mmCIF file of C-alpha atoms in Angstrom:
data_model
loop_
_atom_site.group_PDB
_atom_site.id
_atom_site.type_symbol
_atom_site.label_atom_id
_atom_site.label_comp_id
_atom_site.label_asym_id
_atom_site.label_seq_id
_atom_site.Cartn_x
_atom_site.Cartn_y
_atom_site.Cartn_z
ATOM 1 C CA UNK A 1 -88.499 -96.500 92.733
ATOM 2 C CA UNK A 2 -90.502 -94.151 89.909
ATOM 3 C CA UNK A 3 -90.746 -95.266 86.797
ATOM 4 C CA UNK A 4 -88.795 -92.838 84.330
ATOM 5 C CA UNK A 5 -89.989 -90.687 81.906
ATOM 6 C CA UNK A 6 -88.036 -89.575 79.034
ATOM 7 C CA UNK A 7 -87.945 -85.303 78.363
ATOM 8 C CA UNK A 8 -87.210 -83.923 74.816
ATOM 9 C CA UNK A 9 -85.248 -81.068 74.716
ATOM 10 C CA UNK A 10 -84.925 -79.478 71.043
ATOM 11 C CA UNK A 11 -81.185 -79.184 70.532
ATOM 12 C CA UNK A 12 -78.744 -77.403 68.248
ATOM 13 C CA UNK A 13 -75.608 -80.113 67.572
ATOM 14 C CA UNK A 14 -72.401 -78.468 67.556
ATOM 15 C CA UNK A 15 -69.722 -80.582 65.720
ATOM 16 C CA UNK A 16 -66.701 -81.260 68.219
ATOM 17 C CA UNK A 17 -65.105 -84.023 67.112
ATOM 18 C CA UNK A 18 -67.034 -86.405 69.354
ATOM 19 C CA UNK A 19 -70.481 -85.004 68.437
ATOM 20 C CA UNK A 20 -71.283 -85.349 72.196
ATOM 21 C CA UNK A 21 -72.079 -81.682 72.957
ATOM 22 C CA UNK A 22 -75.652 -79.891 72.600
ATOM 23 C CA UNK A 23 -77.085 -76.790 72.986
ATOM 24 C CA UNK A 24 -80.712 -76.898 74.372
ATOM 25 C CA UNK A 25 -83.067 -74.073 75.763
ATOM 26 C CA UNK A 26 -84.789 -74.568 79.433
ATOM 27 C CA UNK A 27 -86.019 -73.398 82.626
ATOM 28 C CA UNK A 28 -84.316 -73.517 85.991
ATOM 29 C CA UNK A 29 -86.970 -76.349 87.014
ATOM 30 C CA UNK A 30 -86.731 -77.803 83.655
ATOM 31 C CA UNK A 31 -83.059 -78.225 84.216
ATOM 32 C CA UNK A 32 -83.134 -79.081 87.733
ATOM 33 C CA UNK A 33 -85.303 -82.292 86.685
ATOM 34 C CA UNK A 34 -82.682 -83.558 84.491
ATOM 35 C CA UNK A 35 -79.103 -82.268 86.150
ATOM 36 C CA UNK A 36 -78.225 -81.881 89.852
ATOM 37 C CA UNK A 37 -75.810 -79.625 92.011
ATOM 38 C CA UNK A 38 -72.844 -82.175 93.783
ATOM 39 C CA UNK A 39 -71.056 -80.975 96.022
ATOM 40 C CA UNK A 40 -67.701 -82.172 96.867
ATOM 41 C CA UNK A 41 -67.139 -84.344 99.230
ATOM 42 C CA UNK A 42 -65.553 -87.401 100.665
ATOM 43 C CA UNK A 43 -67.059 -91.460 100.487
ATOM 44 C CA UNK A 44 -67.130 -93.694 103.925
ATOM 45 C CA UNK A 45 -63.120 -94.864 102.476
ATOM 46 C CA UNK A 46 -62.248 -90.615 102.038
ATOM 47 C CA UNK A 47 -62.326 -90.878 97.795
ATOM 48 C CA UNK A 48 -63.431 -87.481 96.557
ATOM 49 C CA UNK A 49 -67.330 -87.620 95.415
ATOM 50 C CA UNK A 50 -69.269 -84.908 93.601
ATOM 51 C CA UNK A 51 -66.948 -81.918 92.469
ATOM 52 C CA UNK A 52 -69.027 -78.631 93.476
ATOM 53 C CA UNK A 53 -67.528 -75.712 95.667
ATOM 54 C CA UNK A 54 -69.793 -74.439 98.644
ATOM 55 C CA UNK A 55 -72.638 -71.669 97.244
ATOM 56 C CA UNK A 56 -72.004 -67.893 97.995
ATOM 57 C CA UNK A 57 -75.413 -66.935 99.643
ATOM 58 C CA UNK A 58 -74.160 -63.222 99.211
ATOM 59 C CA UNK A 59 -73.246 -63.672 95.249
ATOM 60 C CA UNK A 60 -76.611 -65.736 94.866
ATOM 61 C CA UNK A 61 -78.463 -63.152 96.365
ATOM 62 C CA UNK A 62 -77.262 -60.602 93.843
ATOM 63 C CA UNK A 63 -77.801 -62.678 90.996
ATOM 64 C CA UNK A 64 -81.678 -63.500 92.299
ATOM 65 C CA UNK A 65 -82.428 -59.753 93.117
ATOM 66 C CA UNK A 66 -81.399 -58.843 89.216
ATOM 67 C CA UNK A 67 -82.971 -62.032 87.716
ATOM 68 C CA UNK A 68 -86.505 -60.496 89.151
ATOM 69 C CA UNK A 69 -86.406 -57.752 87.246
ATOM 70 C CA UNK A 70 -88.662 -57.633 84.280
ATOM 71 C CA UNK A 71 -85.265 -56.630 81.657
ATOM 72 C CA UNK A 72 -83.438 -59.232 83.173
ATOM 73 C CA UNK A 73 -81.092 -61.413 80.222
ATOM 74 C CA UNK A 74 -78.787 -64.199 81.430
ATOM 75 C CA UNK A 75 -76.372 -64.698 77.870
ATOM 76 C CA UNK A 76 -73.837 -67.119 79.253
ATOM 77 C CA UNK A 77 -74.788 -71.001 79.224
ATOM 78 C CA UNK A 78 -74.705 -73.323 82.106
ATOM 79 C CA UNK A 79 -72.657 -76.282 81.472
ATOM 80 C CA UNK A 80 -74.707 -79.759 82.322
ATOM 81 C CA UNK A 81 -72.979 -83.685 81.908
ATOM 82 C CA UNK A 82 -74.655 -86.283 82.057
ATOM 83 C CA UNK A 83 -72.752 -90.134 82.085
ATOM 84 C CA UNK A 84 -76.182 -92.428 80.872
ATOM 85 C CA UNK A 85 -79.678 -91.921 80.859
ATOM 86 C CA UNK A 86 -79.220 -89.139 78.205
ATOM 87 C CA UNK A 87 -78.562 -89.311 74.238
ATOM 88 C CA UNK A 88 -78.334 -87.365 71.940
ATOM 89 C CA UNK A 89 -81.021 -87.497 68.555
ATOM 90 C CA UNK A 90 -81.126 -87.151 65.084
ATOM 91 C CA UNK A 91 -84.739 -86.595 63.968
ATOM 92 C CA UNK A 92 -86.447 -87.801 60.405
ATOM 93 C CA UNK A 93 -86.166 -84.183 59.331
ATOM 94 C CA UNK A 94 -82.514 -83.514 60.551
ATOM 95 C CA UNK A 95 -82.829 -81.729 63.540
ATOM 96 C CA UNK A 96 -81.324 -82.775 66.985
ATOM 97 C CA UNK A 97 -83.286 -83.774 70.527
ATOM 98 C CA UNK A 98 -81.380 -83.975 73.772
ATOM 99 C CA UNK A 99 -83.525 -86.670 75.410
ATOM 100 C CA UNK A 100 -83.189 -87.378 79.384
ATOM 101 C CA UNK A 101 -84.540 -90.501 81.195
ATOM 102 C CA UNK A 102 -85.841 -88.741 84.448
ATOM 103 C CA UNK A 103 -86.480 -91.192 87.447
ATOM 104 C CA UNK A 104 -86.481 -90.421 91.131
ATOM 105 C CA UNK A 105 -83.158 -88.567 90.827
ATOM 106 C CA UNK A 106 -81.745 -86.178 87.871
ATOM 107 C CA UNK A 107 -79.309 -88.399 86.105
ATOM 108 C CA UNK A 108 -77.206 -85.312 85.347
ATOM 109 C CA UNK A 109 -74.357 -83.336 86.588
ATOM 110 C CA UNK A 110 -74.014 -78.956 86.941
ATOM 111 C CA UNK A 111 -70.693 -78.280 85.776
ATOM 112 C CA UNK A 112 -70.834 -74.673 85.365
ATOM 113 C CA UNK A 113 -73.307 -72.427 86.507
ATOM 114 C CA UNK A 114 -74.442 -73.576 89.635
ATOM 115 C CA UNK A 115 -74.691 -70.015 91.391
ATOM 116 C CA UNK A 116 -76.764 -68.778 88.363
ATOM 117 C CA UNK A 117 -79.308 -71.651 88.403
ATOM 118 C CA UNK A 118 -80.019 -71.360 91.901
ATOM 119 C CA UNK A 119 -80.623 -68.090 92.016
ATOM 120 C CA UNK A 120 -82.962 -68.374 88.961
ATOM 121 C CA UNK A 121 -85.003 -71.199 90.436
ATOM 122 C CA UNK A 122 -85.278 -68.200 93.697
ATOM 123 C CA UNK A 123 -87.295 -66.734 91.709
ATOM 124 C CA UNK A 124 -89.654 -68.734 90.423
ATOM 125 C CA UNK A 125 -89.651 -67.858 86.695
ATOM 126 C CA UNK A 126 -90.987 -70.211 84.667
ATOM 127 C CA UNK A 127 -90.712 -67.357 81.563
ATOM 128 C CA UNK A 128 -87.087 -67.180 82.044
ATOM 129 C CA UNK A 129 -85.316 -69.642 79.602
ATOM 130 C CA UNK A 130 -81.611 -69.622 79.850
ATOM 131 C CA UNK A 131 -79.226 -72.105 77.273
ATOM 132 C CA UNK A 132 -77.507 -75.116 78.485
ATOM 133 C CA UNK A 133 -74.509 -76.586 76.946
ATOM 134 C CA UNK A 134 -74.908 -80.299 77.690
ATOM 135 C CA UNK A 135 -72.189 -82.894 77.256
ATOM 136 C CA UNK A 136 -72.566 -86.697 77.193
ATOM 137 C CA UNK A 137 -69.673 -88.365 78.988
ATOM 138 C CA UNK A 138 -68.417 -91.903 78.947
ATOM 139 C CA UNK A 139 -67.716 -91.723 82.544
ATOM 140 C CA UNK A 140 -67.480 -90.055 85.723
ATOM 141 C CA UNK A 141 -63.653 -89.504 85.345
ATOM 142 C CA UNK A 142 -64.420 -88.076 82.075
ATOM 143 C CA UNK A 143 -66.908 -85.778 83.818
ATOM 144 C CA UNK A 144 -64.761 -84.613 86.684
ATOM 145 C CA UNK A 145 -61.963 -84.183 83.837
ATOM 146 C CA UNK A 146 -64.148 -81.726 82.096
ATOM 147 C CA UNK A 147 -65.561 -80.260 85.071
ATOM 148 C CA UNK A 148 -61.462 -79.240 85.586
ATOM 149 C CA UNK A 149 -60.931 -78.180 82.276
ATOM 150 C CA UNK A 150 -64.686 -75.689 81.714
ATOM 151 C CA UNK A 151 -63.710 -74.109 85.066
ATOM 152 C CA UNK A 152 -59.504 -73.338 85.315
ATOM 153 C CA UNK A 153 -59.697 -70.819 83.167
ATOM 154 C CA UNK A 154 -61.763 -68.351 85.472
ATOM 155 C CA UNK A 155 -61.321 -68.067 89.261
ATOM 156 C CA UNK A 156 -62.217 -71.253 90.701
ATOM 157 C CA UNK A 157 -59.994 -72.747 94.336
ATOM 158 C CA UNK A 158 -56.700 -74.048 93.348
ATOM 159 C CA UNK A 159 -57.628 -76.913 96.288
ATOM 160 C CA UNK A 160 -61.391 -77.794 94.782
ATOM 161 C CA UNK A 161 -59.026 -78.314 91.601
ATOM 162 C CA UNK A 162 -56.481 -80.508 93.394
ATOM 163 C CA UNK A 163 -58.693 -82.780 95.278
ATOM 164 C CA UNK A 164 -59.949 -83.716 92.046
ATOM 165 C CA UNK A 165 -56.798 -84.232 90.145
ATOM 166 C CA UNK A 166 -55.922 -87.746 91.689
ATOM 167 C CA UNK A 167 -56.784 -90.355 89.345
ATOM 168 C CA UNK A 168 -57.172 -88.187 86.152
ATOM 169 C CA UNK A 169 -55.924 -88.507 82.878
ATOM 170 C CA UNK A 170 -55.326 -86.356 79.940
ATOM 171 C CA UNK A 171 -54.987 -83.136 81.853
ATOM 172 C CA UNK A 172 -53.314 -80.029 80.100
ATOM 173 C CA UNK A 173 -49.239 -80.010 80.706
ATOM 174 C CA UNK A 174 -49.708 -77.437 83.406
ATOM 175 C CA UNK A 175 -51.891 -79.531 85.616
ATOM 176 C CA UNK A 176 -49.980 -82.531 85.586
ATOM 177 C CA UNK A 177 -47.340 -81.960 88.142
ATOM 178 C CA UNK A 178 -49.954 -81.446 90.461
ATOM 179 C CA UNK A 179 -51.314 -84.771 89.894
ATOM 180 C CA UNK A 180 -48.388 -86.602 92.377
ATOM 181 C CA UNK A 181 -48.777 -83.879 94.952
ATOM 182 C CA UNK A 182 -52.448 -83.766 95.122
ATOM 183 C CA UNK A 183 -53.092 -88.056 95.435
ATOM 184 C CA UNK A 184 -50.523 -88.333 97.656
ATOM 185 C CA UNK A 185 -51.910 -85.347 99.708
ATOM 186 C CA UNK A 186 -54.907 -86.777 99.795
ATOM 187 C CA UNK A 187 -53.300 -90.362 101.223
ATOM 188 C CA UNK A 188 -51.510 -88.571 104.150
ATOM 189 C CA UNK A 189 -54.531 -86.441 104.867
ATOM 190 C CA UNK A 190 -57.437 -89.532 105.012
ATOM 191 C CA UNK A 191 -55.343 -92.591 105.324
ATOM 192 C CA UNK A 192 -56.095 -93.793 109.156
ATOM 193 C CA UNK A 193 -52.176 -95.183 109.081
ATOM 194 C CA UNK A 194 -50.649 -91.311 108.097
ATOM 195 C CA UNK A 195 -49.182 -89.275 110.656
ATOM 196 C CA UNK A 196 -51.006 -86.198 109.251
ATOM 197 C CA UNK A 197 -54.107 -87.745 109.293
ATOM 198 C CA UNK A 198 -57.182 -85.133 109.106
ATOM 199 C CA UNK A 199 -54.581 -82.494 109.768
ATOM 200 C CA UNK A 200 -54.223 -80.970 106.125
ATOM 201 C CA UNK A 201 -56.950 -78.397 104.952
ATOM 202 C CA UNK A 202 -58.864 -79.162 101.875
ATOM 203 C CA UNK A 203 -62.609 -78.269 100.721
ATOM 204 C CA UNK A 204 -63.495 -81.835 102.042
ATOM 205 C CA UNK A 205 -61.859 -81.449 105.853
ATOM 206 C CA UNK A 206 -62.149 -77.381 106.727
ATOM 207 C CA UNK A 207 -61.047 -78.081 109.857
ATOM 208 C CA UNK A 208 -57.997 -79.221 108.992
ATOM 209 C CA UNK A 209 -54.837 -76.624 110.106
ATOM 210 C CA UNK A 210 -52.264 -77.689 107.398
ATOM 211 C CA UNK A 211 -53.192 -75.662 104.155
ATOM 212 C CA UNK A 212 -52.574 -78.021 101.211
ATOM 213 C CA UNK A 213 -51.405 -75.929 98.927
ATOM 214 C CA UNK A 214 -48.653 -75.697 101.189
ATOM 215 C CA UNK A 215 -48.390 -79.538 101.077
ATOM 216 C CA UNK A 216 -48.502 -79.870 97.154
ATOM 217 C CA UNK A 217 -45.497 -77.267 97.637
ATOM 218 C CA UNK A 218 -43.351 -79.632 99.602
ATOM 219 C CA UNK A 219 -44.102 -82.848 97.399
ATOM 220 C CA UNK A 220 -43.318 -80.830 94.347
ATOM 221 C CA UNK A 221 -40.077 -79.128 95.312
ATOM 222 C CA UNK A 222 -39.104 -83.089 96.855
ATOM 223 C CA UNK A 223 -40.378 -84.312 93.096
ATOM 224 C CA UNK A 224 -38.856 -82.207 90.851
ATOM 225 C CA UNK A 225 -35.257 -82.832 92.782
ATOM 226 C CA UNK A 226 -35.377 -84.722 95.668
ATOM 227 C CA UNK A 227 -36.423 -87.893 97.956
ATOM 228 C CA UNK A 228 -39.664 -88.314 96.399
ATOM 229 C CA UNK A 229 -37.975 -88.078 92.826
ATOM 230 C CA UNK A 230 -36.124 -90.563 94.350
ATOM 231 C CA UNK A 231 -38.524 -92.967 95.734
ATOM 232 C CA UNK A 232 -40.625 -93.023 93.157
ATOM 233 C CA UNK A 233 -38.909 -93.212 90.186
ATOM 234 C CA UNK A 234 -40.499 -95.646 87.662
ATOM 235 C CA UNK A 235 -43.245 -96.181 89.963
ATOM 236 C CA UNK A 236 -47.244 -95.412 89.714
ATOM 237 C CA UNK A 237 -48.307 -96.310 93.013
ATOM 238 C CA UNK A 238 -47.629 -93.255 95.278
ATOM 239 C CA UNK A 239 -47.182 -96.086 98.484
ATOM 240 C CA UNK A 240 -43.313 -95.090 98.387
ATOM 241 C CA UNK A 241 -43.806 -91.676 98.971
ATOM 242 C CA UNK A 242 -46.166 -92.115 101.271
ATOM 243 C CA UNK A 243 -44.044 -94.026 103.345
ATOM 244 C CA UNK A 244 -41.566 -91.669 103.162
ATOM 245 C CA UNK A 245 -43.105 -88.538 104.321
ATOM 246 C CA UNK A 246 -45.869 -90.353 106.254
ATOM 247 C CA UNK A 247 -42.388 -91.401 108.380
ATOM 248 C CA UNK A 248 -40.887 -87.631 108.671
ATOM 249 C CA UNK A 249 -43.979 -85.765 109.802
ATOM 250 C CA UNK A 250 -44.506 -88.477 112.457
ATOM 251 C CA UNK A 251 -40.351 -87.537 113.407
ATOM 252 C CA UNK A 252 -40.722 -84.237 112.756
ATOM 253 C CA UNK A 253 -44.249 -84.246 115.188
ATOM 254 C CA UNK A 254 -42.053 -86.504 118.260
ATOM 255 C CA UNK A 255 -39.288 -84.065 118.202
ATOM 256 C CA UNK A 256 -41.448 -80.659 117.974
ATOM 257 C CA UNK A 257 -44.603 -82.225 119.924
ATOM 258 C CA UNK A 258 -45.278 -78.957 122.090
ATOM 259 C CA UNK A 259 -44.822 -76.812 118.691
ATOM 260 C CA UNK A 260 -47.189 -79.243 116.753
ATOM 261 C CA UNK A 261 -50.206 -80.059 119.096
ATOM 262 C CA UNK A 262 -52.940 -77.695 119.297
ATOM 263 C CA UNK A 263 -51.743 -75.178 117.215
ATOM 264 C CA UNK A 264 -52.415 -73.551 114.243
ATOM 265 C CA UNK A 265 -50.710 -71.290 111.714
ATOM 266 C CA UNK A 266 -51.172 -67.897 113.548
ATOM 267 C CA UNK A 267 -49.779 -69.549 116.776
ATOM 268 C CA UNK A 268 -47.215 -71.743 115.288
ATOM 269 C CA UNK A 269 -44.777 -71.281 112.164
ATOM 270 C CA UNK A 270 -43.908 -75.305 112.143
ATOM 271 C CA UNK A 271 -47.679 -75.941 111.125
ATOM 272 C CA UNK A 272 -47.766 -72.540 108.581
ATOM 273 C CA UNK A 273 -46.985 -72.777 104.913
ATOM 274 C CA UNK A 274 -43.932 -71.565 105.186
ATOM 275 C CA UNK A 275 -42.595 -74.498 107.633
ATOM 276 C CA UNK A 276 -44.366 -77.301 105.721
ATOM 277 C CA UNK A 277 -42.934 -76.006 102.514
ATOM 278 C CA UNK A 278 -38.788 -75.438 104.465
ATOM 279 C CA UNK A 279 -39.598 -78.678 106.122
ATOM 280 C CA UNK A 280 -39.886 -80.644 102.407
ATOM 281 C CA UNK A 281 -35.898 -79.642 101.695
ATOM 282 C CA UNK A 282 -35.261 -80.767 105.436
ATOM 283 C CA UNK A 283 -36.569 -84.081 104.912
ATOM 284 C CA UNK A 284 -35.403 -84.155 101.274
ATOM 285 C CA UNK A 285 -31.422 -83.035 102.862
ATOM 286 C CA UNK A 286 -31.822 -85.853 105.747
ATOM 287 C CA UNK A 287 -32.667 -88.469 103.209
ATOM 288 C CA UNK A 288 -30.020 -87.444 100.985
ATOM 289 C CA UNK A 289 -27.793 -87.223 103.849
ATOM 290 C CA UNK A 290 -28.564 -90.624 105.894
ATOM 291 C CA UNK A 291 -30.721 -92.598 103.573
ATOM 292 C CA UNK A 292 -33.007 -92.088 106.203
ATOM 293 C CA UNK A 293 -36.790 -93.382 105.191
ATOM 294 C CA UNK A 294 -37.657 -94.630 108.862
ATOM 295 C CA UNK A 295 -39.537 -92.208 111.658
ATOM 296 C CA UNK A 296 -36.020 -92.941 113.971
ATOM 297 C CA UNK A 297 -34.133 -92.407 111.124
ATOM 298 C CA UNK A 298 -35.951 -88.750 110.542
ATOM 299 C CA UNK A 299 -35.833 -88.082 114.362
ATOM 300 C CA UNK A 300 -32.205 -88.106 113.953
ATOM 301 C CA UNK A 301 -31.485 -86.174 111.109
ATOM 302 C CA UNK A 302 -33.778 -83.390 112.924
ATOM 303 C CA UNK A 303 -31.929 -83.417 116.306
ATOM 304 C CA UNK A 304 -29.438 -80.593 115.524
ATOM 305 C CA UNK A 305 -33.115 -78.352 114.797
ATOM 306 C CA UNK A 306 -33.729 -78.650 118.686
ATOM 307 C CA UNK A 307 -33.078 -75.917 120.785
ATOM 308 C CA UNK A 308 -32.377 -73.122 117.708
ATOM 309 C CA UNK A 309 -35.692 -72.718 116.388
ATOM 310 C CA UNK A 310 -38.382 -70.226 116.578
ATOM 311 C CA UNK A 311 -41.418 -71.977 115.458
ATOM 312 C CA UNK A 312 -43.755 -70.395 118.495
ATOM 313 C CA UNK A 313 -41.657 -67.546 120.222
ATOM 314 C CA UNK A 314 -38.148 -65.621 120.601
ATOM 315 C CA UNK A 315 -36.673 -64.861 116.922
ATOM 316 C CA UNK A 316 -35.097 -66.454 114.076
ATOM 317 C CA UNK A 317 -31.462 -65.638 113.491
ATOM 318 C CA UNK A 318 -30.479 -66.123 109.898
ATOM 319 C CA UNK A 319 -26.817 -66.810 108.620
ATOM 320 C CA UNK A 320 -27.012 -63.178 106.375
ATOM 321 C CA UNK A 321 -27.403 -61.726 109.774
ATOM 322 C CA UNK A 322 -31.200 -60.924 109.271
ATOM 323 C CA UNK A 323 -33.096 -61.545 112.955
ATOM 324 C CA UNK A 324 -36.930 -61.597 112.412
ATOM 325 C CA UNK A 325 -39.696 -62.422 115.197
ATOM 326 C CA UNK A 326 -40.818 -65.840 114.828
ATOM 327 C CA UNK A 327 -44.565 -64.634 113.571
ATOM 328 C CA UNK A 328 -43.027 -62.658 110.808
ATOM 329 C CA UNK A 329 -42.065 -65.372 108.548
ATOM 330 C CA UNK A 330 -44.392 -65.402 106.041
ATOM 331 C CA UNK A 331 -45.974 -67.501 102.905
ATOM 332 C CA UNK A 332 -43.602 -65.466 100.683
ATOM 333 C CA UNK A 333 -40.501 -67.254 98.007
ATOM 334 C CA UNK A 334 -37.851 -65.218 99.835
ATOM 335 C CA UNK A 335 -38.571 -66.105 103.564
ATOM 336 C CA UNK A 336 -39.459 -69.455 102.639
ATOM 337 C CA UNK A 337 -36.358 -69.632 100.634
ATOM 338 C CA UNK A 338 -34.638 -68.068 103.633
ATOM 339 C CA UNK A 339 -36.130 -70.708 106.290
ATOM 340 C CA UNK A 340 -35.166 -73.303 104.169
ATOM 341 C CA UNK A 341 -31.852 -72.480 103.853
ATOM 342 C CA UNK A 342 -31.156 -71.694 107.512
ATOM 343 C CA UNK A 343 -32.755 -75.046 108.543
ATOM 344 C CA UNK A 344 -30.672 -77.509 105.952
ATOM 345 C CA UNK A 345 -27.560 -75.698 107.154
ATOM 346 C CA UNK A 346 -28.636 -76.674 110.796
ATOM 347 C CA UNK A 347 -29.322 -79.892 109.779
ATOM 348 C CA UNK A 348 -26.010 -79.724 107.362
ATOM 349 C CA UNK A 349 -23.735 -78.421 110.339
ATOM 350 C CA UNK A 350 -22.962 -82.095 112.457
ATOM 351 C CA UNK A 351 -21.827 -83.567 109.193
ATOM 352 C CA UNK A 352 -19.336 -80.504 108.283
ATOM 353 C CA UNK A 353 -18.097 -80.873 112.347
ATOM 354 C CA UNK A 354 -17.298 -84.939 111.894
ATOM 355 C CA UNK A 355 -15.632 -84.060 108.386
ATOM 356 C CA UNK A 356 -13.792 -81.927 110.379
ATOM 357 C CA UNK A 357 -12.517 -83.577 112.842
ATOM 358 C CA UNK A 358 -11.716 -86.766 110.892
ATOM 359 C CA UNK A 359 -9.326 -84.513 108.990
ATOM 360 C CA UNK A 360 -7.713 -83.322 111.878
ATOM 361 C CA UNK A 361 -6.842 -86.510 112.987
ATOM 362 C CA UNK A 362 -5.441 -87.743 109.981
#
């Protein structure tokens, strides 16, 4: 290992309430000495590491190709964080240095601006300054926290957003209903014990089919008013949900088997976002119905759905008298709403017939 050397970065101290933040003026290979590009991605026991999205060559491209031109300006700051190694200080005289301790690795973080820097360091300018809003963070959460809160306000992946969520605090109202959905996605998806296990789609496993938005849609329709509400009220530990679902998508994958295996949205409507997000008030009805948190407990409550469903072929025959061809449900409130529906009252329909009959006897 290098020995480090400290850089000095004149820096203009903005007061925000922690007097953590500085502005400082560099170049590309300036900053990519002291701050580094992480990409997201997933640790040998699947915890989310780093926090970047995957570069646009196209967009990068553009950038470079105006960057070489001789009027070139870049205004807008690139956001750096850096958790040790870095401080902030007060000269005799009372102006502010950023100063880095630089070893064998930058010590720093690119929050924002990652497409812009590397494009600038394609070119090679070393006349090109650009101004870098640097933050000093406490810790790692803190930095993925901010790297959340710099970048939800512009068009940034709702799933890089959500696979960083678990395990944060402090996040704007908004965010925080996500927070259930997205930790215990991320259980079912890289715990080796879940039935759905690598199966759900996230910036960290592309090849999964399951897209989990459509997941966080279940959990948070089952949350707001249903099982999971249930299961894990006045609890922290998302192991009771878990359980729960972990249980019905093994049922739901032993009852449907030649509609799950192999398939993918385009070929198969029980693996599309519209199926994962009717299946949530399936399992949430069964559970309500039966108490049911067991896989043979699930694979009951789902045996009326055999035989009158249209997950890969034929057509779905809805109780408003609507028929549509099984690949025309779509991602959309009113089919999903529709699906959902038509499924509980499937599900709904052996319970009326006993009622029934019991009646009639009496």
């Amino acid at each position: 290992m290098s020995k480090k050397k400290t850089l000095k970065f004149e820096a203009l101290l903005a007061k925000q309430g922690t007097g953590r933040s500085v502005m400082v003026r560099a170049t590309a290979s300036q900053i990519a000495q002291i701050a580094a590009i992480e990409r997201l991605g997933r640790d040998a026991e699947g915890r989310a590491v780093g926090f970047q999205r995957p570069q646009v060559a196209g967009h990068i491209a553009e950038i470079r190709d105006y960057l070489e031109a001789p009027e070139a300006v870049m205004p807008n700051c690139v956001v750096l964080a850096f958790v040790g190694d870095a401080r902030i200080v007060t000269k005799r005289d009372g102006g502010t240095v950023l100063e880095v301790d630089v070893g064998d690795h930058p010590p720093g973080f690119v929050v924002d601006g990652q497409q812009r820097l590397t494009a600038l360091g394609q070119t090679g300018r070393e006349d090109f300054q650009i101004f870098a809003s640097c933050l000093i963070c406490r810790d790692m959460k803190e930095l993925q926290r901010q790297f959340i809160l710099v970048n939800n306000t512009r068009p940034l992946s709702k799933s890089l957003i959500y696979e960083l969520l678990p395990g944060m605090s402090h996040m704007p109202e908004r965010l925080s209903p996500r927070q259930l959905a997205a930790e215990l996605t991320e259980r079912l998806n890289f715990d080796p014990a879940s039935s759905l296990r690598k199966a759900v789609k996230m910036q960290t496993n592309p090849t999964g089919v399951i897209k989990d938005t459509a997941l966080h849609k279940a959990i948070i329709n089952s949350e707001a008013a249903g099982a999971v509400q249930i299961v894990m009220s006045g609890k922290k530990d998302v192991t009771p949900a878990f359980e729960l679902m972990n249980n019905f998508f093994a049922a739901v994958q032993q009852v449907f088997p030649d509609e799950w295996h192999g398939h993918k949205p385009t070929t198969s409507r029980l693996v599309h976002g519209a199926g994962i997000t009717a299946l949530g008030y399936v399992m949430d009805e069964i559970y309500a119905r039966r108490h049911a948190t067991s896989q043979a407990d699930f694979e009951e409550g789902l045996a009326p759905l055999v035989g009158k469903t249209a997950w890969t072929d034929g057509h779905w025959k809805f109780a408003d008298g609507e028929v549509v061809r099984w690949n025309r449900i779509e991602n959309v409130p009113r089919q999903i709403q529709q699906l959902a529906e038509h499924l509980v009252g499937l599900v709904r329909a052996p319970h009326r017939t006993t009622k029934t009959r019991k009646r009639k006897a009496t």
